[in-house]
């Protein structure tokens, strides 16, 4: 193994998982993060399908994630009146692939990764402003005038990635036509099994929920909306309650039970897939490489796969630059498929009532679940256990 040090930009799920995986095979890392400690462990819920947990098995984190989170054994789809559309047996998928699907809170997952990695490799409040590379190394320049050097640089700095901008030029994210509202609440309902994910579909809107850490309930509401909408005058909670008036009663109660200050809102965006991610000694990972809408719940899972796959390739690589190209060749096709499929499902969400009947016939949902099943198994042939 010729790679001695890797500079990672971004301390999200992808960046931290990459740092953990690389340290376990003996590679020195530094993680550059522009946010401070108080800003890191924020967010709401994250769903890790079996493929993500399977990848985490290779860096000995799967059991800890499963213990902190809540296993999801079924995904049920219903219409906005509560009538059944279709279901997906996640328990069978878990048995087939030897790993569960897990829901957990994003802050708890982030804290676990930080604790596993340790503080000695993190440079918080450090903003990347650019990098240079030559035949021997890459040099990252920071806003405070300091630099970090390494054999490779990995941009795991999210959809607004500075590393991506330098590698591929500035581009604007693509707005999906949907806005997303998120919340976590202690709301419980005896008619909502702890092990189920449920998605309710309506014309121009949908809402899903599943249990996360401590069996709290996470919900994600997505609705057709112009981009960059101002804050609703009556507040976020009131706006979501108004949108889902007339939907199943527990949805109204679930939203009402959520602390208004804990409700987050964002425009749903992605980017067109890249055919190649990096050049020479720099590459991309996670949302910096393949930002996708949340429709397939694979953003975090694909970042985890990226991280573990990269470590597996670098462990046996004599040439770090060639290793980056092999990593990209192995990962771009699979990750880009999820970008495209997520975009396809997102477009279903803006259908009018007549076209939504196709969803009611379960044709589209069956196709989506078939795609999810066929793509859930991680590529483990290149993931070498540390």
Short mmCIF file of C-alpha atoms in Angstrom, two decimals:
data_model
loop_
_atom_site.label_atom_id
_atom_site.label_comp_id
_atom_site.label_asym_id
_atom_site.label_seq_id
_atom_site.Cartn_x
_atom_site.Cartn_y
_atom_site.Cartn_z
CA UNK A 1 0.00 0.00 0.00
CA UNK A 2 1.60 3.24 -1.17
CA UNK A 3 -1.01 5.70 0.11
CA UNK A 4 0.17 7.21 3.39
CA UNK A 5 -2.15 10.20 3.95
CA UNK A 6 -5.54 11.28 2.62
CA UNK A 7 -7.11 14.73 3.00
CA UNK A 8 -10.90 14.45 3.38
CA UNK A 9 -13.05 17.54 2.94
CA UNK A 10 -16.34 17.33 4.83
CA UNK A 11 -17.29 15.73 8.17
CA UNK A 12 -20.70 14.40 7.22
CA UNK A 13 -21.66 10.72 7.13
CA UNK A 14 -19.58 10.04 4.02
CA UNK A 15 -16.48 11.90 5.15
CA UNK A 16 -16.42 10.42 8.65
CA UNK A 17 -17.09 6.88 7.41
CA UNK A 18 -14.26 7.27 4.90
CA UNK A 19 -11.88 8.46 7.62
CA UNK A 20 -12.79 5.52 9.86
CA UNK A 21 -12.39 2.99 7.04
CA UNK A 22 -9.02 4.41 5.95
CA UNK A 23 -7.59 4.55 9.47
CA UNK A 24 -8.50 0.91 9.97
CA UNK A 25 -6.23 -0.06 7.09
CA UNK A 26 -3.37 2.06 8.35
CA UNK A 27 -3.79 5.23 6.28
CA UNK A 28 -3.33 8.58 8.02
CA UNK A 29 -6.20 11.03 7.45
CA UNK A 30 -7.19 14.60 8.19
CA UNK A 31 -10.82 15.74 7.93
CA UNK A 32 -11.39 19.39 7.04
CA UNK A 33 -14.77 20.78 8.07
CA UNK A 34 -15.88 24.39 7.82
CA UNK A 35 -18.60 24.02 10.50
CA UNK A 36 -18.03 24.15 14.23
CA UNK A 37 -18.74 21.40 16.75
CA UNK A 38 -22.20 22.77 17.61
CA UNK A 39 -23.29 22.59 13.97
CA UNK A 40 -22.14 19.07 13.15
CA UNK A 41 -24.67 16.75 14.78
CA UNK A 42 -27.81 18.30 13.30
CA UNK A 43 -30.54 16.82 11.18
CA UNK A 44 -33.52 14.54 11.60
CA UNK A 45 -33.91 10.93 10.41
CA UNK A 46 -31.89 8.66 8.16
CA UNK A 47 -32.85 5.27 6.73
CA UNK A 48 -30.04 2.79 6.14
CA UNK A 49 -31.09 -0.03 3.85
CA UNK A 50 -29.52 -3.47 4.09
CA UNK A 51 -26.81 -2.51 1.60
CA UNK A 52 -25.54 0.25 3.91
CA UNK A 53 -25.53 -1.99 7.00
CA UNK A 54 -23.82 -4.71 4.97
CA UNK A 55 -21.06 -2.26 4.03
CA UNK A 56 -20.72 -1.14 7.66
CA UNK A 57 -20.09 -4.76 8.64
CA UNK A 58 -16.73 -4.46 6.92
CA UNK A 59 -15.59 -1.71 9.27
CA UNK A 60 -17.19 -3.22 12.39
CA UNK A 61 -19.87 -0.56 12.81
CA UNK A 62 -23.00 -2.45 11.77
CA UNK A 63 -23.84 -3.85 15.20
CA UNK A 64 -23.49 -0.48 16.89
CA UNK A 65 -25.70 1.21 14.30
CA UNK A 66 -28.34 -1.51 14.62
CA UNK A 67 -28.26 -1.22 18.41
CA UNK A 68 -28.76 2.54 18.40
CA UNK A 69 -31.36 2.58 15.61
CA UNK A 70 -34.66 0.77 15.06
CA UNK A 71 -34.98 -2.10 12.61
CA UNK A 72 -37.49 -1.54 9.80
CA UNK A 73 -39.04 -4.80 8.57
CA UNK A 74 -41.79 -3.57 6.24
CA UNK A 75 -42.52 -0.64 3.94
CA UNK A 76 -46.22 -0.01 3.33
CA UNK A 77 -47.61 2.39 0.72
CA UNK A 78 -51.07 3.89 1.16
CA UNK A 79 -53.06 6.62 -0.52
CA UNK A 80 -53.91 9.89 1.20
CA UNK A 81 -57.16 8.40 2.54
CA UNK A 82 -55.30 5.49 4.15
CA UNK A 83 -56.17 2.85 1.55
CA UNK A 84 -53.49 0.24 0.89
CA UNK A 85 -51.50 0.53 -2.33
CA UNK A 86 -48.74 -2.02 -1.81
CA UNK A 87 -46.04 -3.23 0.54
CA UNK A 88 -42.41 -4.32 0.53
CA UNK A 89 -41.05 -7.03 2.84
CA UNK A 90 -37.81 -5.63 4.21
CA UNK A 91 -37.39 -8.56 6.60
CA UNK A 92 -37.02 -10.91 3.63
CA UNK A 93 -34.48 -8.55 2.07
CA UNK A 94 -32.57 -8.46 5.34
CA UNK A 95 -32.50 -12.26 5.54
CA UNK A 96 -31.29 -12.52 1.96
CA UNK A 97 -28.46 -10.03 2.35
CA UNK A 98 -27.52 -10.80 5.95
CA UNK A 99 -28.13 -7.29 7.24
CA UNK A 100 -31.17 -5.39 8.55
CA UNK A 101 -32.65 -2.10 7.36
CA UNK A 102 -32.35 0.47 10.14
CA UNK A 103 -33.94 3.82 10.90
CA UNK A 104 -32.09 6.18 13.20
CA UNK A 105 -31.70 9.84 13.95
CA UNK A 106 -29.05 11.62 11.93
CA UNK A 107 -27.52 13.30 15.04
CA UNK A 108 -27.09 9.93 16.78
CA UNK A 109 -25.47 8.36 13.72
CA UNK A 110 -23.17 11.36 13.40
CA UNK A 111 -22.19 11.19 17.08
CA UNK A 112 -21.38 7.47 16.75
CA UNK A 113 -19.10 8.16 13.78
CA UNK A 114 -17.38 11.04 15.61
CA UNK A 115 -16.81 8.92 18.72
CA UNK A 116 -15.44 6.04 16.64
CA UNK A 117 -13.07 8.29 14.72
CA UNK A 118 -11.85 10.37 17.64
CA UNK A 119 -11.09 14.12 17.68
CA UNK A 120 -7.42 14.03 16.69
CA UNK A 121 -8.01 14.00 12.92
CA UNK A 122 -10.71 16.69 12.74
CA UNK A 123 -10.02 20.30 11.73
CA UNK A 124 -13.27 22.11 12.54
CA UNK A 125 -14.01 25.71 11.55
CA UNK A 126 -11.66 25.18 8.61
CA UNK A 127 -12.89 26.18 5.16
CA UNK A 128 -11.32 24.86 1.98
CA UNK A 129 -10.75 27.58 -0.62
CA UNK A 130 -8.92 25.50 -3.22
CA UNK A 131 -6.29 22.85 -3.85
CA UNK A 132 -3.34 22.12 -6.11
CA UNK A 133 -1.88 18.80 -7.11
CA UNK A 134 1.21 17.48 -8.88
CA UNK A 135 2.73 14.09 -9.57
CA UNK A 136 3.70 13.61 -5.92
CA UNK A 137 0.97 15.07 -3.71
CA UNK A 138 -2.08 17.28 -3.32
CA UNK A 139 -2.14 20.47 -1.25
CA UNK A 140 -5.39 21.80 0.24
CA UNK A 141 -5.47 25.55 0.93
CA UNK A 142 -7.63 26.78 3.81
CA UNK A 143 -9.22 30.16 4.46
CA UNK A 144 -6.97 30.82 7.48
CA UNK A 145 -3.87 30.59 5.29
CA UNK A 146 -2.82 27.12 6.41
CA UNK A 147 -2.49 24.04 4.20
CA UNK A 148 -2.95 20.28 4.47
CA UNK A 149 -0.93 17.88 2.31
CA UNK A 150 -1.65 14.32 1.32
CA UNK A 151 -1.29 11.66 -1.33
CA UNK A 152 -4.98 12.05 -2.21
CA UNK A 153 -7.85 14.47 -1.62
CA UNK A 154 -11.46 13.30 -1.28
CA UNK A 155 -14.30 15.80 -1.55
CA UNK A 156 -17.10 14.65 0.74
CA UNK A 157 -18.40 18.17 1.22
CA UNK A 158 -22.01 17.75 0.12
CA UNK A 159 -24.16 19.06 -2.69
CA UNK A 160 -22.48 22.49 -2.58
CA UNK A 161 -19.04 20.86 -2.76
CA UNK A 162 -16.07 23.18 -3.21
CA UNK A 163 -14.02 20.23 -4.44
CA UNK A 164 -16.59 19.40 -7.12
CA UNK A 165 -16.70 23.04 -8.18
CA UNK A 166 -12.95 23.11 -8.73
CA UNK A 167 -12.93 19.77 -10.55
CA UNK A 168 -15.99 20.30 -12.77
CA UNK A 169 -16.82 23.99 -12.70
CA UNK A 170 -19.71 25.85 -11.04
CA UNK A 171 -23.23 24.57 -11.73
CA UNK A 172 -26.58 25.10 -10.04
CA UNK A 173 -28.44 22.19 -8.42
CA UNK A 174 -31.61 21.06 -10.21
CA UNK A 175 -34.79 21.87 -8.33
CA UNK A 176 -37.18 18.89 -8.27
CA UNK A 177 -40.38 20.90 -7.90
CA UNK A 178 -40.81 19.61 -4.35
CA UNK A 179 -40.20 21.08 -0.91
CA UNK A 180 -39.49 18.83 2.08
CA UNK A 181 -40.49 19.26 5.71
CA UNK A 182 -38.89 17.04 8.37
CA UNK A 183 -39.52 16.36 12.05
CA UNK A 184 -38.89 13.91 14.87
CA UNK A 185 -41.42 13.48 17.66
CA UNK A 186 -42.14 11.27 20.67
CA UNK A 187 -45.63 10.64 19.29
CA UNK A 188 -46.81 7.03 19.61
CA UNK A 189 -49.84 5.30 18.12
CA UNK A 190 -50.80 1.66 18.79
CA UNK A 191 -51.85 1.34 15.13
CA UNK A 192 -48.35 2.22 13.88
CA UNK A 193 -46.02 -0.76 14.39
CA UNK A 194 -42.54 0.30 15.45
CA UNK A 195 -40.98 -1.82 12.71
CA UNK A 196 -42.91 -0.30 9.77
CA UNK A 197 -42.13 2.49 7.36
CA UNK A 198 -45.29 3.96 5.83
CA UNK A 199 -45.63 6.29 2.85
CA UNK A 200 -48.94 8.04 2.09
CA UNK A 201 -49.41 9.31 -1.47
CA UNK A 202 -51.70 12.12 -2.56
CA UNK A 203 -51.94 14.47 -5.56
CA UNK A 204 -48.88 16.71 -5.45
CA UNK A 205 -47.87 15.60 -1.94
CA UNK A 206 -46.85 12.64 0.16
CA UNK A 207 -45.68 11.97 3.67
CA UNK A 208 -43.73 9.08 5.17
CA UNK A 209 -42.79 8.07 8.68
CA UNK A 210 -40.69 5.45 10.47
CA UNK A 211 -39.25 4.99 13.93
CA UNK A 212 -35.68 5.94 14.72
CA UNK A 213 -33.39 6.00 17.74
CA UNK A 214 -35.25 5.35 20.96
CA UNK A 215 -38.34 4.46 18.91
CA UNK A 216 -39.07 8.11 18.28
CA UNK A 217 -41.08 8.79 15.11
CA UNK A 218 -39.44 10.56 12.17
CA UNK A 219 -41.60 12.03 9.43
CA UNK A 220 -40.81 13.52 6.03
CA UNK A 221 -43.44 15.51 4.15
CA UNK A 222 -42.86 16.36 0.49
CA UNK A 223 -45.14 18.60 -1.53
CA UNK A 224 -45.23 20.40 -4.84
CA UNK A 225 -43.90 23.92 -4.34
CA UNK A 226 -42.10 26.77 -6.10
CA UNK A 227 -38.43 27.02 -5.12
CA UNK A 228 -37.14 29.26 -2.34
CA UNK A 229 -40.52 29.84 -0.72
CA UNK A 230 -40.43 32.30 2.19
CA UNK A 231 -41.17 31.17 5.71
CA UNK A 232 -44.94 30.75 6.19
CA UNK A 233 -46.38 33.62 8.26
CA UNK A 234 -48.17 31.25 10.65
CA UNK A 235 -45.11 29.08 11.15
CA UNK A 236 -43.88 25.78 9.74
CA UNK A 237 -46.03 23.52 11.88
CA UNK A 238 -49.22 25.34 10.92
CA UNK A 239 -48.27 25.18 7.24
CA UNK A 240 -47.68 21.42 7.31
CA UNK A 241 -50.88 20.80 9.27
CA UNK A 242 -52.84 22.78 6.69
CA UNK A 243 -51.29 20.85 3.78
CA UNK A 244 -52.21 17.46 5.26
CA UNK A 245 -55.67 18.35 6.52
CA UNK A 246 -58.05 15.50 5.65
CA UNK A 247 -55.29 12.86 5.52
CA UNK A 248 -55.31 10.02 8.13
CA UNK A 249 -55.89 11.44 11.60
CA UNK A 250 -52.64 10.17 13.08
CA UNK A 251 -50.70 12.27 10.57
CA UNK A 252 -52.25 15.43 11.93
CA UNK A 253 -51.54 14.28 15.50
CA UNK A 254 -47.96 13.32 14.61
CA UNK A 255 -47.23 16.77 13.14
CA UNK A 256 -48.97 18.54 16.03
CA UNK A 257 -46.85 16.56 18.51
CA UNK A 258 -43.62 17.81 16.91
CA UNK A 259 -41.93 20.80 18.51
CA UNK A 260 -42.34 23.68 16.01
CA UNK A 261 -38.68 24.68 16.34
CA UNK A 262 -37.66 21.11 15.45
CA UNK A 263 -39.40 21.16 12.06
CA UNK A 264 -36.91 21.67 9.24
CA UNK A 265 -37.62 22.73 5.67
CA UNK A 266 -35.58 22.53 2.48
CA UNK A 267 -36.02 22.55 -1.27
CA UNK A 268 -35.50 19.08 -2.77
CA UNK A 269 -32.62 19.29 -5.24
CA UNK A 270 -30.15 17.03 -7.01
CA UNK A 271 -27.60 17.25 -9.80
CA UNK A 272 -27.24 15.50 -13.15
CA UNK A 273 -25.00 12.44 -12.85
CA UNK A 274 -21.31 12.84 -13.63
CA UNK A 275 -19.62 10.28 -15.86
CA UNK A 276 -16.36 10.69 -13.98
CA UNK A 277 -15.83 12.15 -10.54
CA UNK A 278 -12.20 13.19 -10.28
CA UNK A 279 -8.86 13.95 -11.88
CA UNK A 280 -5.38 12.84 -10.87
CA UNK A 281 -5.15 12.81 -7.05
CA UNK A 282 -8.60 14.25 -6.27
CA UNK A 283 -12.03 12.63 -6.35
CA UNK A 284 -15.53 12.90 -4.88
CA UNK A 285 -17.67 10.87 -2.51
CA UNK A 286 -21.26 10.89 -1.23
CA UNK A 287 -23.47 13.88 -2.04
CA UNK A 288 -20.52 15.72 -3.55
CA UNK A 289 -20.32 12.98 -6.19
CA UNK A 290 -23.94 11.90 -6.63
CA UNK A 291 -26.48 14.14 -4.87
CA UNK A 292 -29.94 12.62 -5.15
CA UNK A 293 -33.46 13.33 -4.00
CA UNK A 294 -34.56 11.39 -0.88
CA UNK A 295 -37.04 9.26 -2.79
CA UNK A 296 -35.04 6.01 -2.66
CA UNK A 297 -33.61 6.73 0.82
CA UNK A 298 -30.15 5.87 -0.50
CA UNK A 299 -28.13 9.07 -0.08
CA UNK A 300 -26.48 7.97 3.17
CA UNK A 301 -26.26 4.37 2.03
CA UNK A 302 -24.41 5.22 -1.16
CA UNK A 303 -21.99 7.44 0.77
CA UNK A 304 -21.24 4.53 3.12
CA UNK A 305 -20.69 2.20 0.16
CA UNK A 306 -18.37 4.77 -1.43
CA UNK A 307 -16.30 5.00 1.75
CA UNK A 308 -15.88 1.29 2.34
CA UNK A 309 -15.24 0.53 -1.32
CA UNK A 310 -12.55 3.22 -1.52
CA UNK A 311 -10.79 1.82 1.54
CA UNK A 312 -10.90 -1.69 0.13
CA UNK A 313 -9.27 -0.59 -3.12
CA UNK A 314 -6.60 1.56 -1.47
CA UNK A 315 -5.59 -1.25 0.88
CA UNK A 316 -4.19 -3.29 -1.98
CA UNK A 317 -3.19 -0.45 -4.33
CA UNK A 318 0.37 0.23 -5.40
CA UNK A 319 -0.61 3.42 -7.24
CA UNK A 320 -2.98 5.79 -5.39
CA UNK A 321 -3.99 7.65 -8.56
CA UNK A 322 -4.87 4.42 -10.35
CA UNK A 323 -6.78 3.37 -7.22
CA UNK A 324 -8.96 6.50 -7.40
CA UNK A 325 -9.84 5.78 -11.03
CA UNK A 326 -10.73 2.18 -10.13
CA UNK A 327 -12.91 3.41 -7.25
CA UNK A 328 -14.76 5.74 -9.62
CA UNK A 329 -15.16 3.06 -12.25
CA UNK A 330 -16.68 0.71 -9.69
CA UNK A 331 -18.97 3.25 -8.05
CA UNK A 332 -20.24 5.72 -10.68
CA UNK A 333 -22.64 3.35 -12.44
CA UNK A 334 -24.32 2.07 -9.29
CA UNK A 335 -24.59 5.47 -7.58
CA UNK A 336 -25.83 7.19 -10.74
CA UNK A 337 -28.59 4.60 -11.10
CA UNK A 338 -29.92 5.65 -7.71
CA UNK A 339 -29.76 9.32 -8.76
CA UNK A 340 -31.88 8.58 -11.82
CA UNK A 341 -34.34 6.30 -10.03
CA UNK A 342 -34.78 8.77 -7.18
CA UNK A 343 -35.53 11.47 -9.75
CA UNK A 344 -38.11 9.19 -11.43
CA UNK A 345 -39.93 8.62 -8.14
CA UNK A 346 -39.77 12.33 -7.34
CA UNK A 347 -41.63 13.07 -10.57
CA UNK A 348 -44.44 10.78 -9.43
CA UNK A 349 -45.05 13.12 -6.52
CA UNK A 350 -46.28 15.94 -8.73
CA UNK A 351 -48.87 13.84 -10.58
CA UNK A 352 -52.45 15.03 -10.66
CA UNK A 353 -55.28 12.91 -9.24
CA UNK A 354 -56.05 11.09 -12.49
CA UNK A 355 -52.47 10.07 -13.17
CA UNK A 356 -52.01 9.07 -9.55
CA UNK A 357 -54.31 6.11 -10.26
CA UNK A 358 -51.31 4.44 -11.86
CA UNK A 359 -49.70 4.46 -8.43
CA UNK A 360 -52.93 3.12 -7.01
CA UNK A 361 -52.72 0.17 -9.39
CA UNK A 362 -49.35 -0.53 -7.74
CA UNK A 363 -47.54 -0.73 -11.08
CA UNK A 364 -45.03 1.99 -10.36
CA UNK A 365 -44.54 1.00 -6.74
CA UNK A 366 -43.78 -2.58 -7.71
CA UNK A 367 -41.24 -1.34 -10.23
CA UNK A 368 -39.58 0.89 -7.64
CA UNK A 369 -39.35 -1.91 -5.11
CA UNK A 370 -37.95 -4.26 -7.74
CA UNK A 371 -35.26 -1.69 -8.53
CA UNK A 372 -34.52 -1.21 -4.84
CA UNK A 373 -34.21 -4.95 -4.33
CA UNK A 374 -31.96 -5.50 -7.35
CA UNK A 375 -29.66 -2.66 -6.30
CA UNK A 376 -29.61 -3.22 -2.56
CA UNK A 377 -26.76 -5.69 -2.41
CA UNK A 378 -23.47 -3.88 -1.96
CA UNK A 379 -20.48 -4.67 -4.17
CA UNK A 380 -18.36 -6.52 -1.62
CA UNK A 381 -15.80 -8.04 -3.95
CA UNK A 382 -13.60 -4.94 -3.55
CA UNK A 383 -14.24 -4.30 0.15
CA UNK A 384 -11.34 -5.76 2.09
CA UNK A 385 -11.97 -6.17 5.80
CA UNK A 386 -9.37 -4.23 7.84
#
